[in-house]
CSV table of C-alpha atoms in Angstrom, one decimal:
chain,number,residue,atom,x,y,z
A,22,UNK,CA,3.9,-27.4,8.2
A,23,UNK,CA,3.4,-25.8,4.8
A,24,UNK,CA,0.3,-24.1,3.5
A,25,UNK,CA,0.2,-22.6,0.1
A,26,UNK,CA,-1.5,-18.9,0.4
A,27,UNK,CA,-5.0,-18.8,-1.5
A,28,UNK,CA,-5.3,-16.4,-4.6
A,29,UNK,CA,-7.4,-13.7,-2.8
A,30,UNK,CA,-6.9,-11.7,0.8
A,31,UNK,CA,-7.9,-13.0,4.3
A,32,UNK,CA,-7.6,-12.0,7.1
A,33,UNK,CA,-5.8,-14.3,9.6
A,34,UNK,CA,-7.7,-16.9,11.4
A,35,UNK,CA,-7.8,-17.7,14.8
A,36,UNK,CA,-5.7,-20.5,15.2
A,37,UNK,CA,-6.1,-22.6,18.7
A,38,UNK,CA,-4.8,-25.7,20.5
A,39,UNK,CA,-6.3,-27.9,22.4
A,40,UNK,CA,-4.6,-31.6,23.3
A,41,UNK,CA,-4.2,-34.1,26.0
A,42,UNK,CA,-0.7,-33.7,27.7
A,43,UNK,CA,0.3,-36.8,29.2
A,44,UNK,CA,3.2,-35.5,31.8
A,45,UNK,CA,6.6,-37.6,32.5
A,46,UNK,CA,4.6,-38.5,35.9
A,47,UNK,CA,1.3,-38.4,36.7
A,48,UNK,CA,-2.0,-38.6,34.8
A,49,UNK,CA,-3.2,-37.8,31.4
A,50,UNK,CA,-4.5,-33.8,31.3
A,51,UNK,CA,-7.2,-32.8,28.8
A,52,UNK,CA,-5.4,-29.4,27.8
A,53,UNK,CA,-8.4,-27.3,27.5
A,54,UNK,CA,-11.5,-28.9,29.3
A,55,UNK,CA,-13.5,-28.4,26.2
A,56,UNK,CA,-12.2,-24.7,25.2
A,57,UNK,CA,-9.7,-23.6,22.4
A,58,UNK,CA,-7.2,-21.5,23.5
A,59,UNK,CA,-6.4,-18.6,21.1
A,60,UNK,CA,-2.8,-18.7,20.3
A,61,UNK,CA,-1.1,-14.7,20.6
A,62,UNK,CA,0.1,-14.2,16.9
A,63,UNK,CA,3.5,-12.6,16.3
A,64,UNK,CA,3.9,-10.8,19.8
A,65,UNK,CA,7.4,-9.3,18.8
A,66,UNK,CA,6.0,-7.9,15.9
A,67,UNK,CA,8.9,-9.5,13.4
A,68,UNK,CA,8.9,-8.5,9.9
A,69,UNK,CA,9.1,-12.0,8.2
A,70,UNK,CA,12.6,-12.5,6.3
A,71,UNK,CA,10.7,-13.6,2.8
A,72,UNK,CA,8.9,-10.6,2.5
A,73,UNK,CA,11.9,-8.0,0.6
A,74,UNK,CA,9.7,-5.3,0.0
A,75,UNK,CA,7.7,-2.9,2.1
A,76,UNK,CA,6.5,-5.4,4.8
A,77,UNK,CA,5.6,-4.8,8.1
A,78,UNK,CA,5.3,-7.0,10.9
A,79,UNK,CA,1.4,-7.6,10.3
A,80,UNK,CA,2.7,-10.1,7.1
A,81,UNK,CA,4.2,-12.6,9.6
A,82,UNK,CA,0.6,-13.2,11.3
A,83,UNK,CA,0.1,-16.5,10.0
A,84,UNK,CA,-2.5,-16.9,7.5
A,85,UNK,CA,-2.6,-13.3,6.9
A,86,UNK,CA,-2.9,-12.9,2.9
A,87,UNK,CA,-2.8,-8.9,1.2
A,88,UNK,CA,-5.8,-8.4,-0.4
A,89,UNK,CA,-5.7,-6.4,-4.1
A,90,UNK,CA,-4.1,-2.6,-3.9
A,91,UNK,CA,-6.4,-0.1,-3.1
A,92,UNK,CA,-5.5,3.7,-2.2
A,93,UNK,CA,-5.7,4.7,1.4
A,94,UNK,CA,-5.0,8.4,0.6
A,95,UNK,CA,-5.9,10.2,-2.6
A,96,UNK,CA,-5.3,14.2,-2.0
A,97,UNK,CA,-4.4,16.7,-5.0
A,98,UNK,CA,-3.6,20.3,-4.6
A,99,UNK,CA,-2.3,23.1,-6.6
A,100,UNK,CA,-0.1,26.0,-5.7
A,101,UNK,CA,-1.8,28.7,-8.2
A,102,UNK,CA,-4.7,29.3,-9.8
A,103,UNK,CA,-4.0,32.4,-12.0
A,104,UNK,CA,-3.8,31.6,-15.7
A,105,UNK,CA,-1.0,31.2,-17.7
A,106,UNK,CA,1.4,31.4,-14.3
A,107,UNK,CA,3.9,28.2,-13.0
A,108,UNK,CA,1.6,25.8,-11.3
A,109,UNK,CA,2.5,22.8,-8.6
A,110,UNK,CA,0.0,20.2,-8.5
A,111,UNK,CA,0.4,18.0,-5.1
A,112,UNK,CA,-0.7,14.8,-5.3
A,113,UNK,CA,-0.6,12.4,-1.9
A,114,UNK,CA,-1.2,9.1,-2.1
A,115,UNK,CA,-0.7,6.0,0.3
A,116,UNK,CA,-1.8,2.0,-1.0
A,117,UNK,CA,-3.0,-0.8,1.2
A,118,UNK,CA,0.1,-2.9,-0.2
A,119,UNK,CA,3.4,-2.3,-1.2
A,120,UNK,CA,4.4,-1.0,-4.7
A,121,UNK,CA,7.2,-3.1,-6.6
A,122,UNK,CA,9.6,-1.2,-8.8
A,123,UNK,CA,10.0,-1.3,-12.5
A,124,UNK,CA,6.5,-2.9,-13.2
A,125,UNK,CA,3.9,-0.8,-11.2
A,126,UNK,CA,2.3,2.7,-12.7
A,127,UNK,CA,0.0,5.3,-11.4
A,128,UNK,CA,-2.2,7.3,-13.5
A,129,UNK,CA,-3.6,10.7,-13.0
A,130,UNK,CA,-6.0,11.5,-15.5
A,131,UNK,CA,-9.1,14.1,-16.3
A,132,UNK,CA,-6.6,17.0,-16.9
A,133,UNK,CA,-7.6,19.5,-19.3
A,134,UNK,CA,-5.1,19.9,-21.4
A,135,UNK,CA,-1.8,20.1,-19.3
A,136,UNK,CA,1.4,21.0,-21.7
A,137,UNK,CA,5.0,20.6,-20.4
A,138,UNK,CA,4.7,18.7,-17.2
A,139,UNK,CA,7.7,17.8,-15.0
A,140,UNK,CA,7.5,15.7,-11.7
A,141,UNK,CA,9.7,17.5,-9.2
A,142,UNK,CA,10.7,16.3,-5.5
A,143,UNK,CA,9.7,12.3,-6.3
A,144,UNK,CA,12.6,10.3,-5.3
A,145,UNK,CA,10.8,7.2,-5.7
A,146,UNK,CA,9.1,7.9,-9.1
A,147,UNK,CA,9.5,8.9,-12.2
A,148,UNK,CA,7.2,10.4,-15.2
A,149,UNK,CA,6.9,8.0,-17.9
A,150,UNK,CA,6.8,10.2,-20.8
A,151,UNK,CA,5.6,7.4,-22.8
A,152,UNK,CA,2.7,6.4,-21.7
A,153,UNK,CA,1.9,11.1,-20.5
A,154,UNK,CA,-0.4,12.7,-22.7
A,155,UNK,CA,-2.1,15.7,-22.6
A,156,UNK,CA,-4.8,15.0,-20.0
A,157,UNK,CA,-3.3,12.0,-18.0
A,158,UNK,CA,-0.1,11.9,-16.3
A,159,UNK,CA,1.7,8.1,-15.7
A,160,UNK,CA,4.0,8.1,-12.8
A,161,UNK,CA,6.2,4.4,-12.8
A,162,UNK,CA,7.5,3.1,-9.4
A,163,UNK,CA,11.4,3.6,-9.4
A,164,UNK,CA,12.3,2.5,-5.8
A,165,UNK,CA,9.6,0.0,-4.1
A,166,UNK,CA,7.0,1.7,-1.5
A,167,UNK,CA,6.1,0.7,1.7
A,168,UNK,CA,2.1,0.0,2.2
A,169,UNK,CA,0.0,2.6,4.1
A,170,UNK,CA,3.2,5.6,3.8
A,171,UNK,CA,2.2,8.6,2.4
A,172,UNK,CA,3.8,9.5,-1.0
A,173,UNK,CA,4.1,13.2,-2.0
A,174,UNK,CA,4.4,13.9,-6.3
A,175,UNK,CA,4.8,16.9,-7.2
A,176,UNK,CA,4.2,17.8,-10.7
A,177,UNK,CA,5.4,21.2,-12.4
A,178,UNK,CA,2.5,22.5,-15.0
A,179,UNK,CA,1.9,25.9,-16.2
A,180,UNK,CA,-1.4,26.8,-16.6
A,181,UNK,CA,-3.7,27.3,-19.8
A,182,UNK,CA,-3.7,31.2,-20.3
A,183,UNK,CA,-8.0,30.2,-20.5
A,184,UNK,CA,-10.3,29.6,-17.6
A,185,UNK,CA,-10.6,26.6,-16.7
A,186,UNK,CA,-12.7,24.7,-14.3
A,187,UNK,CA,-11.6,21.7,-12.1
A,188,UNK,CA,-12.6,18.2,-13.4
């Protein structure tokens, strides 16, 4: 049987049987006297071979449709506070679904005016200097994430020689 996903999340349905089994010998059974049997739904937890990118064995439920990306974690940190010194803002992050490469961005933005930036210790990511300006930082998707991991960025700032307060 195929089924075409619909356009938006679900969670996965129920799905039962019920039937009359008519045995080589004997009589006709009614399979369920009246009750659906809930069918167990991927017990050996397989990762389904047409998902390629961050899937875990939850997408092989059947039925089972990702809803939009949302963020699961959303921490940021810093490493110093004095001004004008070498700063290391921390930003931790985990999404609900997986993150393709080449096409998907994250931006961080609200900075007050940040300077030189330079994203340090991110395997997986990479700044786009393109799209950076001096209060927003746009990170693109290099290597394809896995949904609910946390992700570590680590950006190198140095701080305005001012006070400044958090945004």
């Amino acid at each position: 049987m195929n089924v075409k996903n619909p356009a938006y999340s679900q969670t996965a349905p129920n799905i039962t049987v019920t039937g009359r089994l008519i045995p080589a010998k004997g009589p006709p059974t009614l399979f369920n006297s009246g009750k659906d049997y809930i069918l167990l739904q991927n017990v050996d937890q397989t990762v389904p071979s047409g998902v390629n990118y961050g899937g875990n064995w939850h997408d092989a439920v059947p039925l089972e449709v990702r809803g939009s990306a949302s963020f699961l974690t959303k921490t940021i940190s810093q490493s110093n506070a004095q001004p004008g010194a070498q700063n290391e803002i921390t930003v931790t992050f985990a999404t609900s679904v997986p993150l393709s490469a080449g096409g998907s961005l994250i931006t961080l933005s609200g900075f007050h005016p940040l300077g030189q930036v330079t994203l340090v210790a991110a395997a997986d990511f990479s700044l786009d200097t393109s799209a950076t300006t001096n209060t927003s930082v746009v990170i693109k998707v290099v290597t394809a994430t896995m949904a609910g991991e946390n992700y570590p960025l680590k950006l190198q700032i140095t701080n305005p020689v001012k006070h400044t307060l958090s945004p």
